[in-house]
């Protein structure tokens, strides 16, 4: 909806100057879209809400008085009585600034999936931490960036690539209104990166133009190297590029594509001194959820 609103204003189809606030929720919001909402639609008090159905459903929200950069690039901080942490594949809390799976704990977390104990055990442990399946980064202030989904990772030649990061980068192109990135099979590398791109009404662009934009902006750390095909779909402004995504520095992964974003709690932040990581919310050792009674 917000994408259509921005496009309508850019095309001078409607006057939306009376808008002052709004709520962004339901799907990850591109940073570039948030900037347009603030600067072009002048919705300066817009707020982002993050959550899942399993968490009743809101967990985090941006504050209207937070710095603009935090408001456009994060999902804010956890709501009251909610804990947030980011863990690695072994279940350990990640160091500050490193990717991991976002976990939630608090009164908002569900008791379990109806008549499905096996699925419940997959996402909810005895300690009541719920594994969201979302990949996130937490900074030293507790702000957390959602960078993708666990199951959405593209593995190209052994490298993990997060579609959300590539999408955030491509949204910066002035002719692109929407983009979705997926993995497609590749005989040699296992998977390649495929970007479905929708251009703004009246705009045209060639695959080579998109490639040049990527090479110029991303620089030497990450670059597009091979174009495999362009296909016209039902709408003339919609096409996809299958691109080879090359890392020339192992330490960068995909981290240089989008700016560091984040999320965390309104409750105290418990620092894990040993590995310089942190958990948001009440001190986890003393936190014991109350047993709910059946009525």
Short mmCIF file of C-alpha atoms in Angstrom, two decimals:
data_model
loop_
_atom_site.label_atom_id
_atom_site.label_comp_id
_atom_site.label_asym_id
_atom_site.label_seq_id
_atom_site.Cartn_x
_atom_site.Cartn_y
_atom_site.Cartn_z
CA UNK A 1 0.00 0.00 0.00
CA UNK A 2 2.73 2.47 0.95
CA UNK A 3 4.61 1.70 -2.28
CA UNK A 4 1.50 2.63 -4.27
CA UNK A 5 1.06 5.80 -2.22
CA UNK A 6 4.62 6.94 -2.92
CA UNK A 7 4.21 6.25 -6.63
CA UNK A 8 0.91 8.17 -6.70
CA UNK A 9 2.56 11.22 -5.14
CA UNK A 10 5.53 11.04 -7.51
CA UNK A 11 3.12 10.90 -10.45
CA UNK A 12 1.16 13.83 -8.95
CA UNK A 13 -2.03 11.77 -9.06
CA UNK A 14 -3.15 12.57 -5.51
CA UNK A 15 -2.53 15.13 -2.79
CA UNK A 16 -1.60 13.25 0.38
CA UNK A 17 -0.14 16.23 2.23
CA UNK A 18 -2.67 15.87 5.06
CA UNK A 19 -1.08 12.60 6.22
CA UNK A 20 0.94 12.85 9.41
CA UNK A 21 1.35 9.32 10.75
CA UNK A 22 0.92 5.65 9.92
CA UNK A 23 1.89 2.13 10.95
CA UNK A 24 4.18 -0.08 8.87
CA UNK A 25 3.75 -3.79 9.61
CA UNK A 26 3.10 -7.16 8.03
CA UNK A 27 6.31 -7.43 5.99
CA UNK A 28 9.90 -6.12 6.08
CA UNK A 29 10.04 -2.47 5.05
CA UNK A 30 12.84 -1.38 2.68
CA UNK A 31 14.95 1.45 4.09
CA UNK A 32 14.53 3.48 0.90
CA UNK A 33 10.74 3.22 1.14
CA UNK A 34 10.78 4.51 4.72
CA UNK A 35 12.93 7.46 3.66
CA UNK A 36 10.45 8.31 0.90
CA UNK A 37 7.53 8.15 3.32
CA UNK A 38 9.28 10.58 5.64
CA UNK A 39 10.69 12.98 3.05
CA UNK A 40 8.20 12.80 0.15
CA UNK A 41 4.92 12.05 1.93
CA UNK A 42 6.05 13.98 5.03
CA UNK A 43 4.76 11.23 7.34
CA UNK A 44 7.33 12.09 9.98
CA UNK A 45 5.53 10.26 12.80
CA UNK A 46 5.26 6.90 11.03
CA UNK A 47 6.13 3.91 13.17
CA UNK A 48 7.22 0.34 12.38
CA UNK A 49 5.78 -2.61 14.30
CA UNK A 50 7.48 -6.04 14.24
CA UNK A 51 6.04 -9.30 15.44
CA UNK A 52 4.61 -12.68 14.55
CA UNK A 53 1.27 -14.40 15.08
CA UNK A 54 2.98 -16.59 17.68
CA UNK A 55 3.83 -13.44 19.67
CA UNK A 56 0.33 -12.02 19.89
CA UNK A 57 1.41 -10.43 17.43
CA UNK A 58 3.49 -7.29 18.20
CA UNK A 59 6.94 -7.60 19.76
CA UNK A 60 8.89 -4.48 18.80
CA UNK A 61 8.05 -0.96 17.70
CA UNK A 62 9.93 2.18 16.71
CA UNK A 63 9.46 5.26 18.89
CA UNK A 64 8.39 8.55 17.32
CA UNK A 65 11.11 10.40 19.25
CA UNK A 66 13.88 8.00 18.16
CA UNK A 67 16.61 9.31 15.81
CA UNK A 68 15.42 9.34 12.20
CA UNK A 69 18.10 6.88 11.08
CA UNK A 70 16.93 4.36 13.68
CA UNK A 71 13.31 4.87 12.71
CA UNK A 72 13.86 4.24 9.01
CA UNK A 73 16.36 1.40 9.36
CA UNK A 74 15.20 -0.63 12.38
CA UNK A 75 12.06 -2.16 13.83
CA UNK A 76 12.57 -0.29 17.08
CA UNK A 77 12.77 -1.78 20.55
CA UNK A 78 10.87 -4.57 22.29
CA UNK A 79 7.60 -3.71 23.95
CA UNK A 80 7.22 -3.87 27.73
CA UNK A 81 7.91 -7.21 29.43
CA UNK A 82 9.45 -8.65 26.27
CA UNK A 83 12.96 -10.06 25.88
CA UNK A 84 14.89 -10.21 22.62
CA UNK A 85 18.14 -11.99 21.78
CA UNK A 86 20.07 -13.09 18.68
CA UNK A 87 21.61 -16.58 18.68
CA UNK A 88 23.99 -18.54 16.45
CA UNK A 89 23.46 -22.03 15.04
CA UNK A 90 24.57 -23.54 18.37
CA UNK A 91 22.09 -21.54 20.43
CA UNK A 92 24.68 -19.13 21.85
CA UNK A 93 24.02 -15.38 21.98
CA UNK A 94 25.92 -13.73 19.11
CA UNK A 95 28.47 -10.93 19.60
CA UNK A 96 27.18 -7.43 18.95
CA UNK A 97 26.83 -6.70 15.24
CA UNK A 98 26.81 -10.33 14.06
CA UNK A 99 23.94 -12.11 12.32
CA UNK A 100 21.88 -14.78 14.01
CA UNK A 101 18.34 -15.99 14.62
CA UNK A 102 16.05 -13.63 16.48
CA UNK A 103 14.40 -15.08 19.59
CA UNK A 104 11.57 -13.65 21.69
CA UNK A 105 10.46 -14.35 25.26
CA UNK A 106 7.73 -12.80 27.37
CA UNK A 107 4.06 -12.95 28.32
CA UNK A 108 3.15 -12.38 24.65
CA UNK A 109 4.60 -15.71 23.46
CA UNK A 110 2.04 -18.40 22.59
CA UNK A 111 1.58 -21.56 24.65
CA UNK A 112 2.02 -23.64 21.50
CA UNK A 113 0.51 -24.69 18.18
CA UNK A 114 -2.94 -26.24 18.51
CA UNK A 115 -2.69 -30.05 18.54
CA UNK A 116 0.84 -29.95 17.10
CA UNK A 117 3.38 -30.60 19.90
CA UNK A 118 6.13 -31.58 17.46
CA UNK A 119 6.02 -28.26 15.63
CA UNK A 120 5.78 -26.46 18.97
CA UNK A 121 9.01 -28.11 20.18
CA UNK A 122 10.79 -26.96 17.01
CA UNK A 123 10.30 -23.28 17.84
CA UNK A 124 9.64 -23.12 21.59
CA UNK A 125 11.98 -24.53 24.24
CA UNK A 126 11.42 -25.30 27.92
CA UNK A 127 12.94 -21.89 28.69
CA UNK A 128 10.06 -20.28 26.72
CA UNK A 129 12.35 -18.61 24.14
CA UNK A 130 10.52 -18.56 20.80
CA UNK A 131 12.68 -18.93 17.67
CA UNK A 132 11.24 -16.59 15.05
CA UNK A 133 13.19 -17.90 12.06
CA UNK A 134 14.16 -14.30 11.25
CA UNK A 135 17.83 -13.43 10.80
CA UNK A 136 18.78 -10.29 12.71
CA UNK A 137 21.67 -8.10 13.85
CA UNK A 138 21.73 -6.34 17.21
CA UNK A 139 23.92 -3.30 17.87
CA UNK A 140 25.40 -2.09 21.16
CA UNK A 141 22.34 0.08 21.86
CA UNK A 142 20.03 -2.89 21.46
CA UNK A 143 18.59 -1.89 18.10
CA UNK A 144 18.09 -4.91 15.85
CA UNK A 145 18.12 -5.16 12.08
CA UNK A 146 16.03 -7.83 10.35
CA UNK A 147 18.13 -9.05 7.42
CA UNK A 148 16.24 -12.10 6.22
CA UNK A 149 14.67 -15.45 6.98
CA UNK A 150 16.46 -18.63 8.00
CA UNK A 151 14.90 -20.62 5.17
CA UNK A 152 15.40 -17.85 2.61
CA UNK A 153 19.20 -18.03 2.64
CA UNK A 154 20.77 -18.49 -0.79
CA UNK A 155 23.85 -20.71 -0.69
CA UNK A 156 26.03 -19.88 -3.69
CA UNK A 157 29.30 -21.77 -3.88
CA UNK A 158 29.28 -22.30 -0.11
CA UNK A 159 28.58 -18.63 0.72
CA UNK A 160 25.43 -17.61 2.60
CA UNK A 161 23.61 -14.75 0.86
CA UNK A 162 20.61 -13.02 2.43
CA UNK A 163 18.02 -11.90 -0.17
CA UNK A 164 16.81 -9.03 2.03
CA UNK A 165 20.21 -7.33 1.88
CA UNK A 166 20.28 -7.44 -1.91
CA UNK A 167 16.70 -6.16 -2.08
CA UNK A 168 17.56 -3.25 0.23
CA UNK A 169 20.42 -2.32 -2.08
CA UNK A 170 18.41 -2.54 -5.31
CA UNK A 171 15.65 -0.37 -3.84
CA UNK A 172 18.14 2.51 -4.03
CA UNK A 173 17.95 2.50 -7.83
CA UNK A 174 15.82 5.51 -8.85
CA UNK A 175 13.81 3.53 -11.43
CA UNK A 176 12.95 0.54 -9.26
CA UNK A 177 9.65 0.52 -7.35
CA UNK A 178 9.71 -3.08 -6.09
CA UNK A 179 12.09 -6.04 -6.06
CA UNK A 180 12.11 -9.62 -4.79
CA UNK A 181 15.26 -11.76 -4.64
CA UNK A 182 15.23 -15.57 -4.69
CA UNK A 183 17.68 -18.39 -5.30
CA UNK A 184 17.57 -20.41 -8.52
CA UNK A 185 19.32 -23.74 -9.17
CA UNK A 186 22.82 -23.69 -10.66
CA UNK A 187 24.66 -26.85 -11.76
CA UNK A 188 28.13 -25.69 -10.69
CA UNK A 189 27.53 -23.41 -7.69
CA UNK A 190 24.32 -24.90 -6.33
CA UNK A 191 22.36 -21.64 -6.50
CA UNK A 192 22.47 -18.28 -8.23
CA UNK A 193 20.85 -15.01 -7.20
CA UNK A 194 17.68 -14.09 -9.11
CA UNK A 195 16.25 -10.58 -8.73
CA UNK A 196 12.67 -9.93 -9.87
CA UNK A 197 12.48 -6.20 -10.56
CA UNK A 198 9.43 -3.98 -11.10
CA UNK A 199 10.12 -0.54 -12.57
CA UNK A 200 8.16 2.61 -11.83
CA UNK A 201 5.39 3.47 -14.29
CA UNK A 202 6.81 4.99 -17.46
CA UNK A 203 10.39 3.98 -16.69
CA UNK A 204 12.59 1.72 -18.80
CA UNK A 205 15.88 0.07 -17.93
CA UNK A 206 18.20 -2.48 -19.47
CA UNK A 207 19.85 -5.36 -17.64
CA UNK A 208 23.21 -3.74 -18.36
CA UNK A 209 22.06 -0.53 -16.67
CA UNK A 210 21.11 -2.44 -13.53
CA UNK A 211 24.45 -4.27 -13.59
CA UNK A 212 26.39 -1.01 -13.89
CA UNK A 213 24.45 0.45 -10.98
CA UNK A 214 25.36 -2.53 -8.83
CA UNK A 215 29.04 -2.52 -9.80
CA UNK A 216 29.36 1.22 -9.25
CA UNK A 217 27.60 1.33 -5.90
CA UNK A 218 28.74 -1.87 -4.24
CA UNK A 219 32.40 -1.56 -5.12
CA UNK A 220 35.06 -4.24 -4.83
CA UNK A 221 33.72 -6.08 -1.77
CA UNK A 222 30.62 -7.46 -3.48
CA UNK A 223 29.83 -7.30 -7.17
CA UNK A 224 27.55 -8.65 -9.87
CA UNK A 225 29.64 -10.46 -12.45
CA UNK A 226 27.41 -12.42 -14.82
CA UNK A 227 23.99 -11.77 -16.36
CA UNK A 228 22.17 -14.95 -17.34
CA UNK A 229 18.85 -13.78 -18.76
CA UNK A 230 16.07 -11.22 -19.03
CA UNK A 231 12.46 -12.19 -19.60
CA UNK A 232 9.39 -10.03 -20.17
CA UNK A 233 6.46 -11.03 -17.97
CA UNK A 234 2.79 -10.01 -18.19
CA UNK A 235 3.61 -6.44 -17.23
CA UNK A 236 6.13 -4.71 -19.48
CA UNK A 237 7.88 -3.04 -16.56
CA UNK A 238 8.50 -6.33 -14.74
CA UNK A 239 11.50 -8.52 -15.52
CA UNK A 240 14.08 -10.58 -13.73
CA UNK A 241 17.84 -10.78 -13.71
CA UNK A 242 19.75 -13.90 -12.76
CA UNK A 243 23.00 -12.60 -11.38
CA UNK A 244 26.26 -14.03 -10.19
CA UNK A 245 27.03 -12.64 -6.75
CA UNK A 246 30.77 -12.68 -6.01
CA UNK A 247 32.51 -12.06 -2.69
CA UNK A 248 36.12 -10.91 -3.00
CA UNK A 249 36.63 -10.51 0.75
CA UNK A 250 35.44 -13.29 3.02
CA UNK A 251 35.05 -10.95 5.97
CA UNK A 252 32.42 -8.84 4.22
CA UNK A 253 29.83 -11.53 3.45
CA UNK A 254 26.85 -9.40 2.38
CA UNK A 255 27.26 -6.96 5.20
CA UNK A 256 28.40 -4.01 3.10
CA UNK A 257 25.28 -3.93 0.92
CA UNK A 258 22.97 -2.30 3.43
CA UNK A 259 23.63 0.00 6.34
CA UNK A 260 23.70 -1.47 9.82
CA UNK A 261 20.22 -1.59 11.30
CA UNK A 262 18.81 -3.14 14.46
CA UNK A 263 16.25 -3.77 17.37
CA UNK A 264 15.85 -4.19 21.10
CA UNK A 265 14.15 -3.67 24.39
CA UNK A 266 12.54 -1.02 26.47
CA UNK A 267 13.55 -3.12 29.47
CA UNK A 268 17.13 -3.25 30.83
CA UNK A 269 19.83 -4.66 28.58
CA UNK A 270 21.77 -7.59 30.05
CA UNK A 271 25.30 -7.60 28.67
CA UNK A 272 27.15 -10.87 28.18
CA UNK A 273 30.66 -9.71 28.99
CA UNK A 274 32.52 -12.84 27.92
CA UNK A 275 31.76 -12.53 24.21
CA UNK A 276 30.66 -8.87 24.15
CA UNK A 277 27.11 -9.83 23.24
CA UNK A 278 23.82 -8.78 24.75
CA UNK A 279 20.26 -9.79 25.47
CA UNK A 280 17.45 -7.26 25.71
CA UNK A 281 14.92 -7.33 28.48
CA UNK A 282 14.86 -8.38 32.13
CA UNK A 283 17.96 -10.25 33.34
CA UNK A 284 17.41 -13.68 31.87
CA UNK A 285 18.60 -15.70 34.88
CA UNK A 286 15.96 -14.22 37.16
CA UNK A 287 13.22 -14.31 34.55
CA UNK A 288 10.77 -17.14 35.11
CA UNK A 289 7.50 -17.05 33.18
CA UNK A 290 4.45 -17.81 35.26
CA UNK A 291 2.65 -21.05 34.61
CA UNK A 292 -0.66 -20.36 32.91
CA UNK A 293 -3.72 -22.13 34.25
CA UNK A 294 -6.30 -23.79 32.07
CA UNK A 295 -9.84 -22.50 32.52
#
